[in-house]
Amino acid sequence: MAAGAIRVGIGGWTFEPWRGTFYPDDLTQKRELAYAAERLTAIEINATFYGSQKPESFRKWASETPDDFLFSVKGPRFATNRKVLSEGGGSVTRFLDSGVTELGVKLGPILWQLAATKRFDPDDLAGFLKLLPAKHKGVALRHVIEARHESFADPRFVEMLRDANVAQVILDDSDHPMIADPTADFVYLRLERAQEEVETGYAEDELDAWAKRLAAYARGETPKDLPALGRAPAPKTPREVFSFFISGAKVRNPAAAQAMIARLKG
């Protein structure tokens, strides 16, 4: 675990409109992951949300990427799109047994996205957190929850995740609440406001502002211009940061990610 490192990426690597805007027209499809991984530092795998993947697929993806590259993996909807989260244990286990740990050291956080209609129920959430193991088949696991209903904008939610060392998605979009508190020993952001008319997805000043925020999170701080809810500030300790440009004007997300990586290097 690289405390203080900042990883920037996109969701998936197969999207036809990226042909010519990100991928060269003559690049073969089987080379797309390797090409993306040479230019980004992480990718969020979303296909796992809709159906299980084969163990050999995870091994293949790991083999096609640089040694320091990481994948985050989206947990299945069968575990999270349910009325009672604490009843999803079977789906969680089947997902972990499907081969996700074949990514080995390239396995980053596992993202559990709750339904947009799912309200904050402390008892049910506590039951779900107990279903998330710290290790599976000898591989350490890190978990992150994306809560999209406004009822999760509650200090109790922050405190529960801190107690479990589970991160919550810091979500930048117009439809769901942003909760900026770090709740684990890493930070996970999904930036969803890319605009198609902007070549880099986000305007220059917006990219500059987010670069400063990511750097603050990596230092162990909470950016002062983002809404934190916790009754107490998060411990100030360096954290690994995962930031994904995703949704919004999807065609622009690779450009946004590369522009952010350039800023952080600079």
Tab-separated table of C-alpha atoms in Angstrom:
chain	number	residue	atom	x	y	z
A	1	MET	CA	0.000	0.000	0.000
A	2	ALA	CA	1.604	3.239	-1.187
A	3	ALA	CA	0.594	5.927	1.314
A	4	GLY	CA	0.608	9.337	-0.299
A	5	ALA	CA	0.537	8.089	-3.906
A	6	ILE	CA	-2.080	9.582	-6.247
A	7	ARG	CA	-3.568	7.345	-8.919
A	8	VAL	CA	-5.665	8.741	-11.741
A	9	GLY	CA	-7.706	6.792	-14.248
A	10	ILE	CA	-10.976	6.125	-16.032
A	11	GLY	CA	-13.791	3.595	-15.977
A	12	GLY	CA	-13.064	0.607	-18.225
A	13	TRP	CA	-11.003	0.697	-21.401
A	14	THR	CA	-13.431	-0.344	-24.146
A	15	PHE	CA	-15.544	2.496	-25.569
A	16	GLU	CA	-15.924	3.013	-29.309
A	17	PRO	CA	-15.896	6.872	-29.210
A	18	TRP	CA	-12.377	6.702	-27.718
A	19	ARG	CA	-11.204	5.423	-31.102
A	20	GLY	CA	-9.512	8.438	-32.659
A	21	THR	CA	-9.940	10.622	-29.562
A	22	PHE	CA	-7.789	8.501	-27.239
A	23	TYR	CA	-6.800	5.342	-29.078
A	24	PRO	CA	-5.053	5.626	-32.453
A	25	ASP	CA	-7.300	4.515	-35.305
A	26	ASP	CA	-4.899	1.708	-36.215
A	27	LEU	CA	-4.545	0.288	-32.682
A	28	THR	CA	-5.900	-3.253	-32.417
A	29	GLN	CA	-8.619	-3.760	-29.811
A	30	LYS	CA	-6.559	-6.347	-27.931
A	31	ARG	CA	-3.927	-3.651	-27.341
A	32	GLU	CA	-6.338	-1.117	-25.831
A	33	LEU	CA	-5.766	-2.041	-22.182
A	34	ALA	CA	-1.985	-1.961	-22.531
A	35	TYR	CA	-2.174	1.385	-24.348
A	36	ALA	CA	-4.417	2.902	-21.652
A	37	ALA	CA	-2.303	1.502	-18.821
A	38	GLU	CA	0.825	3.124	-20.253
A	39	ARG	CA	-0.853	6.540	-19.982
A	40	LEU	CA	-2.910	6.189	-16.792
A	41	THR	CA	-2.128	4.830	-13.345
A	42	ALA	CA	-5.389	3.012	-12.545
A	43	ILE	CA	-8.598	1.778	-14.163
A	44	GLU	CA	-11.946	1.044	-12.545
A	45	ILE	CA	-13.384	-2.238	-13.869
A	46	ASN	CA	-17.149	-1.804	-14.202
A	47	ALA	CA	-18.100	-4.994	-16.079
A	48	THR	CA	-18.061	-6.898	-12.792
A	49	PHE	CA	-21.082	-4.876	-11.642
A	50	TYR	CA	-23.241	-6.518	-14.314
A	51	GLY	CA	-21.888	-10.065	-14.371
A	52	SER	CA	-19.051	-12.275	-13.191
A	53	GLN	CA	-15.785	-12.470	-15.103
A	54	LYS	CA	-13.535	-15.487	-15.528
A	55	PRO	CA	-10.389	-15.960	-13.390
A	56	GLU	CA	-8.287	-16.126	-16.562
A	57	SER	CA	-9.605	-12.706	-17.577
A	58	PHE	CA	-8.346	-11.139	-14.360
A	59	ARG	CA	-4.959	-12.851	-14.819
A	60	LYS	CA	-4.759	-11.629	-18.412
A	61	TRP	CA	-5.579	-8.038	-17.463
A	62	ALA	CA	-2.926	-8.077	-14.745
A	63	SER	CA	-0.327	-9.405	-17.198
A	64	GLU	CA	-1.015	-6.640	-19.735
A	65	THR	CA	-0.351	-3.720	-17.385
A	66	PRO	CA	2.793	-2.165	-15.820
A	67	ASP	CA	4.069	-3.443	-12.489
A	68	ASP	CA	2.854	-0.388	-10.559
A	69	PHE	CA	-0.605	-0.244	-12.176
A	70	LEU	CA	-3.763	-0.917	-10.126
A	71	PHE	CA	-7.336	-1.878	-10.901
A	72	SER	CA	-10.292	-1.028	-8.735
A	73	VAL	CA	-13.169	-3.452	-9.209
A	74	LYS	CA	-16.872	-2.721	-8.944
A	75	GLY	CA	-18.773	-5.236	-6.832
A	76	PRO	CA	-21.866	-6.891	-8.309
A	77	ARG	CA	-25.240	-5.183	-8.317
A	78	PHE	CA	-26.726	-8.388	-6.865
A	79	ALA	CA	-24.962	-7.535	-3.592
A	80	THR	CA	-25.924	-3.863	-3.408
A	81	ASN	CA	-29.154	-3.287	-5.359
A	82	ARG	CA	-31.342	-4.831	-2.696
A	83	LYS	CA	-33.674	-3.577	0.004
A	84	VAL	CA	-31.707	-5.220	2.814
A	85	LEU	CA	-27.956	-4.912	2.272
A	86	SER	CA	-27.095	-7.266	5.103
A	87	GLU	CA	-28.764	-10.117	3.172
A	88	GLY	CA	-26.211	-9.872	0.355
A	89	GLY	CA	-23.591	-12.152	1.878
A	90	GLY	CA	-23.977	-14.878	-0.720
A	91	SER	CA	-23.462	-12.425	-3.570
A	92	VAL	CA	-20.376	-10.953	-1.898
A	93	THR	CA	-18.836	-14.400	-1.449
A	94	ARG	CA	-19.605	-15.510	-5.013
A	95	PHE	CA	-18.013	-12.347	-6.341
A	96	LEU	CA	-14.834	-12.810	-4.316
A	97	ASP	CA	-14.671	-16.467	-5.379
A	98	SER	CA	-15.094	-15.557	-9.068
A	99	GLY	CA	-11.411	-14.796	-9.537
A	100	VAL	CA	-11.033	-11.127	-8.629
A	101	THR	CA	-8.065	-11.949	-6.379
A	102	GLU	CA	-6.251	-13.257	-9.490
A	103	LEU	CA	-5.286	-9.603	-9.991
A	104	GLY	CA	-2.906	-10.167	-7.068
A	105	VAL	CA	-0.856	-7.106	-6.159
A	106	LYS	CA	-2.660	-5.135	-8.872
A	107	LEU	CA	-5.973	-5.351	-7.034
A	108	GLY	CA	-6.943	-1.937	-5.717
A	109	PRO	CA	-10.146	-1.080	-3.831
A	110	ILE	CA	-13.423	-2.922	-4.358
A	111	LEU	CA	-16.249	-0.473	-5.026
A	112	TRP	CA	-19.713	-1.253	-3.668
A	113	GLN	CA	-22.189	1.124	-5.333
A	114	LEU	CA	-25.534	1.394	-3.554
A	115	ALA	CA	-28.758	2.056	-5.429
A	116	ALA	CA	-29.598	5.751	-5.721
A	117	THR	CA	-32.864	5.062	-3.875
A	118	LYS	CA	-31.187	3.249	-0.959
A	119	ARG	CA	-31.610	5.305	2.220
A	120	PHE	CA	-29.211	5.382	5.146
A	121	ASP	CA	-30.165	2.702	7.668
A	122	PRO	CA	-27.404	2.422	10.297
A	123	ASP	CA	-28.323	-1.107	11.387
A	124	ASP	CA	-28.518	-2.431	7.828
A	125	LEU	CA	-25.256	-0.725	6.859
A	126	ALA	CA	-23.552	-2.199	9.926
A	127	GLY	CA	-24.678	-5.637	8.802
A	128	PHE	CA	-23.336	-5.053	5.291
A	129	LEU	CA	-19.952	-3.836	6.549
A	130	LYS	CA	-19.576	-7.121	8.431
A	131	LEU	CA	-19.863	-8.942	5.083
A	132	LEU	CA	-16.742	-7.244	3.687
A	133	PRO	CA	-13.633	-9.273	4.587
A	134	ALA	CA	-10.184	-7.766	5.071
A	135	LYS	CA	-8.584	-10.660	3.171
A	136	HIS	CA	-9.607	-13.334	0.676
A	137	LYS	CA	-7.445	-16.249	-0.483
A	138	GLY	CA	-4.415	-14.564	1.045
A	139	VAL	CA	-4.972	-11.261	-0.778
A	140	ALA	CA	-5.594	-8.112	1.296
A	141	LEU	CA	-8.808	-6.314	0.381
A	142	ARG	CA	-9.810	-2.670	0.602
A	143	HIS	CA	-13.447	-1.628	0.340
A	144	VAL	CA	-15.205	1.589	-0.671
A	145	ILE	CA	-18.931	2.374	-0.627
A	146	GLU	CA	-20.676	4.756	-2.994
A	147	ALA	CA	-23.781	6.026	-1.198
A	148	ARG	CA	-25.898	8.182	-3.477
A	149	HIS	CA	-29.016	8.994	-1.456
A	150	GLU	CA	-29.053	12.332	0.356
A	151	SER	CA	-29.867	10.607	3.661
A	152	PHE	CA	-26.237	9.407	3.838
A	153	ALA	CA	-25.123	12.995	4.422
A	154	ASP	CA	-25.060	12.126	8.104
A	155	PRO	CA	-22.096	12.250	10.521
A	156	ARG	CA	-23.021	8.745	11.723
A	157	PHE	CA	-22.272	7.367	8.247
A	158	VAL	CA	-18.785	8.881	8.361
A	159	GLU	CA	-18.129	7.488	11.824
A	160	MET	CA	-19.320	3.984	10.924
A	161	LEU	CA	-17.003	3.797	7.938
A	162	ARG	CA	-14.058	5.110	9.943
A	163	ASP	CA	-14.602	2.425	12.554
A	164	ALA	CA	-14.541	-0.205	9.777
A	165	ASN	CA	-11.655	1.400	7.806
A	166	VAL	CA	-13.922	1.476	4.732
A	167	ALA	CA	-13.701	4.431	2.358
A	168	GLN	CA	-16.684	6.255	0.912
A	169	VAL	CA	-16.756	7.633	-2.595
A	170	ILE	CA	-16.154	11.361	-2.751
A	171	LEU	CA	-18.582	11.949	-5.592
A	172	ASP	CA	-18.415	15.019	-7.810
A	173	ASP	CA	-21.660	15.201	-9.749
A	174	SER	CA	-24.801	17.323	-9.785
A	175	ASP	CA	-27.314	14.691	-8.677
A	176	HIS	CA	-25.923	13.213	-5.472
A	177	PRO	CA	-24.445	14.555	-2.233
A	178	MET	CA	-20.713	15.004	-1.855
A	179	ILE	CA	-19.229	13.843	1.439
A	180	ALA	CA	-15.578	14.861	1.476
A	181	ASP	CA	-14.425	13.187	4.695
A	182	PRO	CA	-11.643	10.572	4.466
A	183	THR	CA	-12.909	7.493	6.299
A	184	ALA	CA	-10.136	4.953	5.596
A	185	ASP	CA	-6.389	4.778	5.020
A	186	PHE	CA	-7.022	5.623	1.351
A	187	VAL	CA	-9.279	8.070	-0.500
A	188	TYR	CA	-11.490	7.306	-3.499
A	189	LEU	CA	-12.963	9.945	-5.805
A	190	ARG	CA	-15.243	9.697	-8.847
A	191	LEU	CA	-15.260	12.912	-10.877
A	192	GLU	CA	-18.325	12.967	-13.114
A	193	ARG	CA	-18.633	16.481	-14.541
A	194	ALA	CA	-16.675	16.163	-17.804
A	195	GLN	CA	-18.071	18.356	-20.582
A	196	GLU	CA	-17.879	17.327	-24.223
A	197	GLU	CA	-17.243	20.853	-25.488
A	198	VAL	CA	-14.059	21.053	-23.341
A	199	GLU	CA	-11.166	19.150	-24.920
A	200	THR	CA	-9.836	18.060	-21.548
A	201	GLY	CA	-13.294	17.413	-20.098
A	202	TYR	CA	-12.752	19.841	-17.242
A	203	ALA	CA	-11.701	23.465	-17.686
A	204	GLU	CA	-8.121	24.411	-16.804
A	205	ASP	CA	-9.059	26.097	-13.533
A	206	GLU	CA	-11.193	23.140	-12.497
A	207	LEU	CA	-8.336	20.728	-13.143
A	208	ASP	CA	-6.010	22.984	-11.156
A	209	ALA	CA	-8.448	23.022	-8.231
A	210	TRP	CA	-8.850	19.238	-8.235
A	211	ALA	CA	-5.089	18.720	-8.462
A	212	LYS	CA	-4.700	20.764	-5.265
A	213	ARG	CA	-7.447	18.743	-3.566
A	214	LEU	CA	-5.913	15.415	-4.527
A	215	ALA	CA	-2.554	16.574	-3.218
A	216	ALA	CA	-4.189	17.656	0.046
A	217	TYR	CA	-5.800	14.227	0.475
A	218	ALA	CA	-2.459	12.537	-0.232
A	219	ARG	CA	-0.844	14.628	2.527
A	220	GLY	CA	-3.527	13.483	4.953
A	221	GLU	CA	-5.601	16.654	4.886
A	222	THR	CA	-9.230	17.290	3.956
A	223	PRO	CA	-9.557	20.072	1.344
A	224	LYS	CA	-11.034	23.119	3.022
A	225	ASP	CA	-13.309	23.932	0.080
A	226	LEU	CA	-15.128	20.576	0.130
A	227	PRO	CA	-18.029	19.649	2.481
A	228	ALA	CA	-16.912	17.445	5.379
A	229	LEU	CA	-19.495	16.047	7.804
A	230	GLY	CA	-17.556	14.191	10.492
A	231	ARG	CA	-17.910	15.412	14.058
A	232	ALA	CA	-14.136	15.144	14.321
A	233	PRO	CA	-11.536	15.679	11.587
A	234	ALA	CA	-9.888	12.653	10.024
A	235	PRO	CA	-6.454	11.755	11.413
A	236	LYS	CA	-3.759	13.614	9.483
A	237	THR	CA	-1.791	10.797	7.926
A	238	PRO	CA	-0.669	10.363	4.298
A	239	ARG	CA	-3.177	8.420	2.217
A	240	GLU	CA	-3.143	6.700	-1.142
A	241	VAL	CA	-5.586	8.502	-3.439
A	242	PHE	CA	-7.631	6.991	-6.266
A	243	SER	CA	-9.293	9.447	-8.625
A	244	PHE	CA	-11.377	8.338	-11.589
A	245	PHE	CA	-12.821	10.514	-14.344
A	246	ILE	CA	-15.993	8.630	-15.114
A	247	SER	CA	-19.490	9.243	-16.511
A	248	GLY	CA	-20.265	12.811	-17.616
A	249	ALA	CA	-19.033	13.302	-21.173
A	250	LYS	CA	-17.324	9.908	-21.235
A	251	VAL	CA	-15.519	10.609	-24.498
A	252	ARG	CA	-13.440	13.260	-22.692
A	253	ASN	CA	-12.490	11.250	-19.609
A	254	PRO	CA	-9.137	9.899	-20.900
A	255	ALA	CA	-8.056	13.433	-21.799
A	256	ALA	CA	-9.112	14.678	-18.360
A	257	ALA	CA	-7.169	11.909	-16.625
A	258	GLN	CA	-4.038	12.554	-18.665
A	259	ALA	CA	-4.285	16.297	-18.028
A	260	MET	CA	-4.544	15.618	-14.307
A	261	ILE	CA	-1.548	13.263	-14.312
A	262	ALA	CA	0.491	15.915	-16.105
A	263	ARG	CA	-0.452	18.484	-13.465
A	264	LEU	CA	0.460	16.219	-10.594
A	265	LYS	CA	3.823	15.450	-12.162
A	266	GLY	CA	4.446	19.132	-12.727
